[in-house]
Coordinates of N, CA and C in Angstrom, one line a residue:
P1 N -5.1 7.4 -38.2 CA -5.7 6.9 -39.4 C -6.8 5.9 -39.1
P2 N -7.8 5.8 -39.9 CA -8.9 4.9 -39.7 C -8.5 3.5 -39.7
M3 N -9.2 2.7 -38.8 CA -8.9 1.3 -38.7 C -9.6 0.5 -39.8
S4 N -9.1 -0.5 -40.3 CA -9.7 -1.2 -41.4 C -10.8 -2.2 -40.9
R5 N -10.8 -2.5 -39.6 CA -11.8 -3.5 -39.2 C -13.2 -2.9 -38.8
V6 N -13.2 -1.6 -38.6 CA -14.4 -0.9 -38.2 C -14.5 0.3 -39.2
I7 N -15.7 0.4 -39.9 CA -15.8 1.5 -40.8 C -15.9 2.8 -40.0
G8 N -15.0 3.7 -40.4 CA -14.8 5.0 -39.7 C -14.2 4.9 -38.3
G9 N -13.7 3.7 -38.0 CA -13.1 3.5 -36.6 C -11.7 4.1 -36.5
E10 N -11.3 4.2 -35.3 CA -10.0 4.7 -35.0 C -9.5 4.1 -33.7
A11 N -8.2 4.0 -33.6 CA -7.6 3.4 -32.4 C -8.0 4.1 -31.1
A12 N -8.3 3.4 -30.1 CA -8.7 4.0 -28.8 C -7.4 4.3 -28.0
R13 N -7.4 5.4 -27.3 CA -6.3 5.7 -26.4 C -6.3 4.8 -25.2
P14 N -5.1 4.3 -24.8 CA -5.1 3.5 -23.6 C -5.9 4.1 -22.4
Y15 N -6.7 3.2 -21.8 CA -7.5 3.6 -20.6 C -8.6 4.5 -20.9
S16 N -9.0 4.8 -22.1 CA -10.1 5.6 -22.4 C -11.4 4.9 -22.3
W17 N -11.4 3.6 -22.2 CA -12.7 2.8 -22.0 C -12.4 1.8 -20.9
P18 N -12.3 2.3 -19.6 CA -11.9 1.4 -18.5 C -12.9 0.3 -18.1
W19 N -14.1 0.4 -18.6 CA -15.1 -0.6 -18.3 C -15.1 -1.8 -19.3
Q20 N -14.4 -1.6 -20.5 CA -14.4 -2.6 -21.5 C -13.4 -3.7 -21.2
V21 N -13.8 -4.9 -21.4 CA -12.9 -6.0 -21.2 C -12.8 -7.0 -22.4
S22 N -11.7 -7.8 -22.4 CA -11.6 -8.8 -23.4 C -11.9 -10.1 -22.7
V23 N -12.8 -10.9 -23.2 CA -13.1 -12.2 -22.7 C -12.3 -13.2 -23.5
S24 N -11.4 -13.9 -22.8 CA -10.4 -14.8 -23.5 C -10.6 -16.2 -23.0
M25 N -10.3 -17.1 -24.0 CA -10.3 -18.5 -23.7 C -8.8 -18.9 -23.9
G26 N -8.1 -19.1 -22.9 CA -6.6 -19.3 -23.0 C -6.0 -18.0 -23.4
K27 N -5.2 -18.0 -24.5 CA -4.6 -16.7 -24.9 C -5.3 -16.1 -26.1
L28 N -6.5 -16.6 -26.5 CA -7.2 -16.1 -27.6 C -8.3 -15.2 -27.2
H29 N -8.4 -14.0 -27.8 CA -9.6 -13.1 -27.5 C -10.8 -13.8 -28.1
S30 N -11.9 -13.9 -27.3 CA -13.1 -14.6 -27.7 C -14.2 -13.6 -27.9
C31 N -14.4 -12.6 -27.0 CA -15.5 -11.7 -27.1 C -15.1 -10.4 -26.2
G32 N -16.0 -9.4 -26.4 CA -15.9 -8.3 -25.5 C -16.9 -8.4 -24.4
G33 N -16.7 -7.6 -23.4 CA -17.6 -7.5 -22.2 C -17.5 -6.2 -21.6
A34 N -18.3 -5.9 -20.6 CA -18.3 -4.7 -19.9 C -18.3 -4.9 -18.4
L35 N -17.5 -4.2 -17.6 CA -17.6 -4.3 -16.1 C -18.9 -3.7 -15.7
I36 N -19.6 -4.4 -14.8 CA -20.8 -3.9 -14.3 C -20.7 -3.7 -12.7
S37 N -19.6 -4.2 -12.2 CA -19.2 -3.9 -10.8 C -17.8 -4.3 -10.6
S38 N -17.2 -4.3 -9.4 CA -15.8 -4.6 -9.3 C -15.5 -6.1 -9.4
K39 N -16.6 -6.9 -9.4 CA -16.4 -8.4 -9.5 C -17.1 -9.0 -10.7
W40 N -17.9 -8.3 -11.4 CA -18.8 -8.9 -12.5 C -18.6 -8.2 -13.8
V41 N -18.6 -9.1 -14.9 CA -18.5 -8.7 -16.3 C -19.8 -9.2 -16.9
I42 N -20.4 -8.4 -17.8 CA -21.5 -8.9 -18.6 C -21.0 -9.0 -20.1
T43 N -21.4 -10.1 -20.7 CA -21.1 -10.3 -22.1 C -22.3 -11.0 -22.8
A44 N -22.2 -11.3 -24.0 CA -23.3 -12.0 -24.8 C -23.2 -13.5 -24.5
A45 N -24.4 -14.1 -24.5 CA -24.5 -15.5 -24.2 C -23.7 -16.4 -25.1
H46 N -23.7 -16.0 -26.4 CA -22.9 -16.8 -27.4 C -21.4 -16.8 -27.1
C47 N -21.0 -15.9 -26.3 CA -19.5 -15.9 -25.9 C -19.1 -17.0 -25.0
V48 N -20.1 -17.5 -24.2 CA -19.7 -18.5 -23.2 C -20.6 -19.8 -23.2
I49 N -21.6 -19.9 -24.1 CA -22.5 -21.0 -24.1 C -21.8 -22.3 -24.3
E50 N -20.7 -22.4 -25.1 CA -20.0 -23.6 -25.3 C -19.1 -24.0 -24.2
Y51 N -18.9 -23.2 -23.2 CA -18.0 -23.4 -22.1 C -18.8 -23.5 -20.8
P52 N -19.3 -24.7 -20.4 CA -20.1 -24.9 -19.2 C -19.3 -24.5 -18.0
F53 N -20.0 -23.8 -17.1 CA -19.4 -23.5 -15.8 C -20.1 -24.2 -14.7
P54 N -19.4 -24.5 -13.6 CA -20.1 -25.1 -12.5 C -21.2 -24.3 -11.9
Q55 N -22.2 -24.9 -11.4 CA -23.4 -24.1 -10.9 C -23.0 -23.5 -9.5

């Protein structure tokens, strides 16, 4: 059945998008991201701009 959060969307099968990640702050989902290597995730700047990281 179509999902109500995305127009025309549907539930994804487990492991059908292996590069997609959930960026979380604690236990809350904050944003999505994508694996670009075995150690790096790319996401939008607004997802992390409020959380300063050490240089």
